[in-house]
mmCIF file of C-alpha atoms in Angstrom:
data_model
loop_
_atom_site.group_PDB
_atom_site.id
_atom_site.type_symbol
_atom_site.label_atom_id
_atom_site.label_comp_id
_atom_site.label_asym_id
_atom_site.label_seq_id
_atom_site.Cartn_x
_atom_site.Cartn_y
_atom_site.Cartn_z
ATOM 1 C CA THR A 468 5.287 -12.286 -10.984
ATOM 2 C CA SER A 469 4.136 -9.824 -8.339
ATOM 3 C CA THR A 470 5.820 -9.229 -5.022
ATOM 4 C CA LEU A 471 3.753 -10.620 -2.197
ATOM 5 C CA LEU A 472 5.775 -9.655 0.837
ATOM 6 C CA CYS A 473 9.282 -8.548 1.695
ATOM 7 C CA LEU A 474 10.932 -10.280 4.624
ATOM 8 C CA SER A 475 11.199 -6.925 6.411
ATOM 9 C CA ASP A 476 7.396 -6.667 6.180
ATOM 10 C CA VAL A 477 6.956 -10.078 7.815
ATOM 11 C CA LYS A 478 8.884 -8.824 10.851
ATOM 12 C CA SER A 479 6.502 -5.859 11.226
ATOM 13 C CA ILE A 480 3.337 -7.999 11.237
ATOM 14 C CA ASP A 481 1.929 -9.030 14.617
ATOM 15 C CA SER A 482 3.129 -12.619 14.593
ATOM 16 C CA LYS A 483 1.165 -13.486 17.751
ATOM 17 C CA SER A 484 -2.077 -13.544 15.803
ATOM 18 C CA ILE A 485 -0.810 -15.363 12.704
ATOM 19 C CA ASP A 486 2.102 -17.631 11.863
ATOM 20 C CA VAL A 487 2.992 -15.574 8.784
ATOM 21 C CA MET A 488 6.228 -17.380 7.955
ATOM 22 C CA GLY A 489 4.542 -20.756 8.342
ATOM 23 C CA ALA A 490 1.712 -19.746 6.022
ATOM 24 C CA LEU A 491 4.145 -18.405 3.439
ATOM 25 C CA GLU A 492 6.248 -21.581 3.586
ATOM 26 C CA VAL A 493 3.127 -23.693 2.927
ATOM 27 C CA GLY A 494 2.501 -21.537 -0.154
ATOM 28 C CA VAL A 495 6.093 -22.131 -1.273
ATOM 29 C CA GLU A 496 5.743 -25.912 -0.783
ATOM 30 C CA CYS A 497 2.559 -25.918 -2.865
ATOM 31 C CA GLY A 498 4.213 -23.925 -5.658
ATOM 32 C CA LEU A 499 1.891 -20.935 -5.261
ATOM 33 C CA ILE A 500 4.580 -18.639 -3.903
ATOM 34 C CA GLU A 501 8.242 -18.268 -4.776
ATOM 35 C CA ARG A 502 10.817 -17.234 -2.215
ATOM 36 C CA SER A 503 13.940 -15.259 -3.009
ATOM 37 C CA VAL A 504 16.510 -13.961 -0.564
ATOM 38 C CA ALA A 505 14.554 -10.888 0.547
ATOM 39 C CA MET A 506 10.972 -11.437 -0.563
ATOM 40 C CA PHE A 507 8.072 -13.706 -1.341
ATOM 41 C CA GLN A 508 6.110 -13.378 -4.560
ATOM 42 C CA PHE A 509 3.257 -15.150 -6.272
ATOM 43 C CA SER A 510 4.458 -17.637 -8.850
ATOM 44 C CA HIS A 511 1.884 -16.368 -11.381
ATOM 45 C CA ASP A 512 -0.354 -13.312 -11.795
ATOM 46 C CA LEU A 513 -3.460 -15.512 -11.976
ATOM 47 C CA ILE A 514 -2.636 -16.960 -8.560
ATOM 48 C CA GLN A 515 -2.361 -13.427 -7.198
ATOM 49 C CA GLN A 516 -5.699 -12.528 -8.786
ATOM 50 C CA ALA A 517 -7.384 -15.628 -7.349
ATOM 51 C CA ALA A 518 -6.004 -14.892 -3.877
ATOM 52 C CA TYR A 519 -7.217 -11.304 -4.098
ATOM 53 C CA GLU A 520 -10.691 -12.392 -5.171
ATOM 54 C CA LEU A 521 -10.960 -14.488 -1.996
ATOM 55 C CA ILE A 522 -10.937 -11.281 0.052
ATOM 56 C CA PRO A 523 -14.502 -10.001 0.537
ATOM 57 C CA VAL A 524 -15.020 -6.810 -1.480
ATOM 58 C CA VAL A 525 -15.929 -4.771 1.614
ATOM 59 C CA GLU A 526 -12.600 -5.731 3.254
ATOM 60 C CA GLN A 527 -10.379 -4.996 0.249
ATOM 61 C CA PRO A 528 -9.938 -1.259 1.003
ATOM 62 C CA TRP A 529 -8.722 -2.072 4.523
ATOM 63 C CA TYR A 530 -6.090 -4.451 3.120
ATOM 64 C CA HIS A 531 -4.943 -1.820 0.615
ATOM 65 C CA LYS A 532 -4.606 0.721 3.429
ATOM 66 C CA MET A 533 -2.710 -1.742 5.603
ATOM 67 C CA LEU A 534 -0.312 -2.746 2.806
ATOM 68 C CA GLY A 535 0.255 0.857 1.783
ATOM 69 C CA GLY A 536 0.923 1.802 5.391
ATOM 70 C CA VAL A 537 3.456 -1.021 5.830
ATOM 71 C CA LEU A 538 5.272 0.092 2.677
ATOM 72 C CA VAL A 539 5.274 3.766 3.680
ATOM 73 C CA ALA A 540 6.705 2.819 7.072
ATOM 74 C CA GLN A 541 9.801 1.334 5.438
ATOM 75 C CA SER A 542 12.823 3.523 5.981
ATOM 76 C CA ARG A 543 13.948 3.298 2.352
ATOM 77 C CA LEU A 544 11.255 4.128 -0.135
ATOM 78 C CA ASP A 545 12.807 3.449 -3.536
ATOM 79 C CA ASP A 546 10.891 4.319 -6.699
ATOM 80 C CA THR A 547 9.212 0.931 -7.075
ATOM 81 C CA ILE A 548 8.051 0.838 -3.468
ATOM 82 C CA LEU A 549 6.974 4.494 -3.696
ATOM 83 C CA PHE A 550 4.631 3.760 -6.606
ATOM 84 C CA VAL A 551 3.285 0.544 -5.076
ATOM 85 C CA ALA A 552 2.654 2.267 -1.729
ATOM 86 C CA ALA A 553 0.846 5.174 -3.424
ATOM 87 C CA ASP A 554 -1.220 2.785 -5.534
ATOM 88 C CA GLN A 555 -2.202 0.786 -2.448
ATOM 89 C CA VAL A 556 -3.369 3.781 -0.398
ATOM 90 C CA ASN A 557 -5.194 5.178 -3.430
ATOM 91 C CA ARG A 558 -6.983 1.870 -3.911
ATOM 92 C CA ALA A 559 -7.993 2.023 -0.242
ATOM 93 C CA GLY A 560 -9.833 5.230 -1.051
ATOM 94 C CA ILE A 561 -10.444 8.436 0.813
ATOM 95 C CA GLN A 562 -13.410 6.964 2.723
ATOM 96 C CA THR A 563 -11.131 4.375 4.365
ATOM 97 C CA ILE A 564 -8.573 6.934 5.501
ATOM 98 C CA THR A 565 -10.272 9.243 7.985
ATOM 99 C CA ASP A 566 -7.342 10.367 10.155
ATOM 100 C CA SER A 567 -6.029 13.832 9.172
ATOM 101 C CA LYS A 568 -2.405 12.862 9.818
ATOM 102 C CA GLU A 569 -2.727 9.853 7.523
ATOM 103 C CA ARG A 570 -4.424 11.970 4.861
ATOM 104 C CA ILE A 571 -1.547 14.446 5.000
ATOM 105 C CA LEU A 572 0.984 11.604 4.860
ATOM 106 C CA PHE A 573 -0.752 10.017 1.871
ATOM 107 C CA ALA A 574 -1.181 13.368 0.100
ATOM 108 C CA GLY A 575 2.580 13.818 0.430
ATOM 109 C CA LEU A 576 3.189 10.274 -0.786
ATOM 110 C CA ASN A 577 1.111 10.991 -3.884
ATOM 111 C CA LEU A 578 3.044 14.223 -4.447
ATOM 112 C CA LYS A 579 6.324 12.263 -4.374
ATOM 113 C CA ALA A 580 4.919 9.666 -6.790
ATOM 114 C CA ALA A 581 3.649 12.433 -9.102
ATOM 115 C CA SER A 582 7.020 14.183 -9.021
ATOM 116 C CA LYS A 583 8.825 10.944 -9.915
ATOM 117 C CA SER A 584 6.298 10.319 -12.695
ATOM 118 C CA MET A 585 6.898 13.825 -14.050
ATOM 119 C CA GLU A 586 10.681 13.236 -13.997
ATOM 120 C CA GLN A 587 10.036 10.187 -16.184
ATOM 121 C CA SER A 588 7.644 12.138 -18.477
ATOM 122 C CA GLU A 589 4.759 9.920 -17.333
ATOM 123 C CA TYR A 590 2.248 12.754 -17.173
ATOM 124 C CA ASP A 591 -0.887 10.580 -17.178
ATOM 125 C CA SER A 592 0.387 8.755 -14.087
ATOM 126 C CA ALA A 593 1.453 12.050 -12.534
ATOM 127 C CA LEU A 594 -2.050 13.436 -12.991
ATOM 128 C CA THR A 595 -3.561 10.359 -11.331
ATOM 129 C CA TYR A 596 -1.250 10.722 -8.322
ATOM 130 C CA LEU A 597 -1.880 14.467 -8.114
ATOM 131 C CA ASN A 598 -5.651 13.979 -8.209
ATOM 132 C CA SER A 599 -5.398 11.396 -5.429
ATOM 133 C CA GLY A 600 -3.126 13.649 -3.408
ATOM 134 C CA LEU A 601 -5.579 16.511 -3.778
ATOM 135 C CA LEU A 602 -8.439 14.272 -2.648
ATOM 136 C CA PHE A 603 -6.576 13.399 0.550
ATOM 137 C CA LEU A 604 -5.509 16.993 1.120
ATOM 138 C CA THR A 605 -8.727 18.861 0.399
ATOM 139 C CA CYS A 606 -10.653 16.748 2.920
ATOM 140 C CA ILE A 607 -8.621 18.474 5.628
ATOM 141 C CA PRO A 608 -10.194 21.696 6.886
ATOM 142 C CA ASP A 609 -7.959 24.736 6.318
ATOM 143 C CA HIS A 610 -5.369 22.680 4.440
ATOM 144 C CA TRP A 611 -3.799 25.904 3.124
ATOM 145 C CA GLY A 612 -3.199 27.111 6.662
ATOM 146 C CA ARG A 613 -2.161 23.766 8.133
ATOM 147 C CA GLU A 614 -0.175 22.349 5.202
ATOM 148 C CA TYR A 615 0.800 25.326 3.079
ATOM 149 C CA GLU A 616 3.877 23.808 1.341
ATOM 150 C CA LEU A 617 2.083 20.559 0.555
ATOM 151 C CA SER A 618 -0.982 22.427 -0.733
ATOM 152 C CA LEU A 619 1.140 24.745 -2.849
ATOM 153 C CA ASN A 620 3.149 21.900 -4.367
ATOM 154 C CA LEU A 621 0.118 19.740 -5.164
ATOM 155 C CA PHE A 622 -1.783 22.619 -6.789
ATOM 156 C CA HIS A 623 1.298 23.904 -8.640
ATOM 157 C CA LYS A 624 2.192 20.500 -10.086
ATOM 158 C CA SER A 625 -1.471 19.875 -10.958
ATOM 159 C CA ALA A 626 -1.494 23.149 -12.914
ATOM 160 C CA GLN A 627 1.722 22.124 -14.688
ATOM 161 C CA VAL A 628 0.453 18.701 -15.708
ATOM 162 C CA GLN A 629 -2.909 20.057 -16.840
ATOM 163 C CA TYR A 630 -1.049 22.621 -18.958
ATOM 164 C CA ILE A 631 1.157 19.892 -20.464
ATOM 165 C CA HIS A 632 -2.016 17.944 -21.310
ATOM 166 C CA GLY A 633 -3.359 21.046 -23.080
ATOM 167 C CA ASN A 634 -6.082 21.610 -20.486
ATOM 168 C CA ILE A 635 -5.505 25.335 -20.084
ATOM 169 C CA ASP A 636 -8.815 26.011 -18.286
ATOM 170 C CA GLU A 637 -8.115 23.227 -15.770
ATOM 171 C CA SER A 638 -4.571 24.538 -15.326
ATOM 172 C CA MET A 639 -5.891 28.018 -14.576
ATOM 173 C CA LYS A 640 -8.326 26.571 -12.023
ATOM 174 C CA TYR A 641 -5.406 25.146 -10.038
ATOM 175 C CA ILE A 642 -3.442 28.383 -10.351
ATOM 176 C CA GLY A 643 -6.468 30.299 -9.054
ATOM 177 C CA GLU A 644 -6.786 28.080 -6.007
#
């Protein structure tokens, strides 16, 4: 089962526009959603997939950005939430995130996810997060001047992972940057 919403997230949603708790409780009564002490989750992956497919394709990136942003805003970002948040903002795509501050935030989020992936020897995942982080970062003019540490870390870790994958030429490209 996939986590739908943590109770702390419900508190951060503008409840004036939607009765979030009421809608979630209806889902629980119908057996579509399960409620535990601190979260709501879909009772089956196919229900989650069906709910997602109801969202118009053009609106899906906005929802990914919104969900990723809610998760990033949580004060404690444990490993699971870190990866989910990074995956959500990456699914939103660079074209949805136009604010430079958000791009820097999400580049840093991807760096954290890549670092955790590297600690777990998940180098394919690390490379995905690093590529996404670089996409967010390199859209910012003068990112080396404005965000030197972030730029250095993303390029350095990208070179490392490319080297581990045996892509020496790619690794050298990142070192040269």
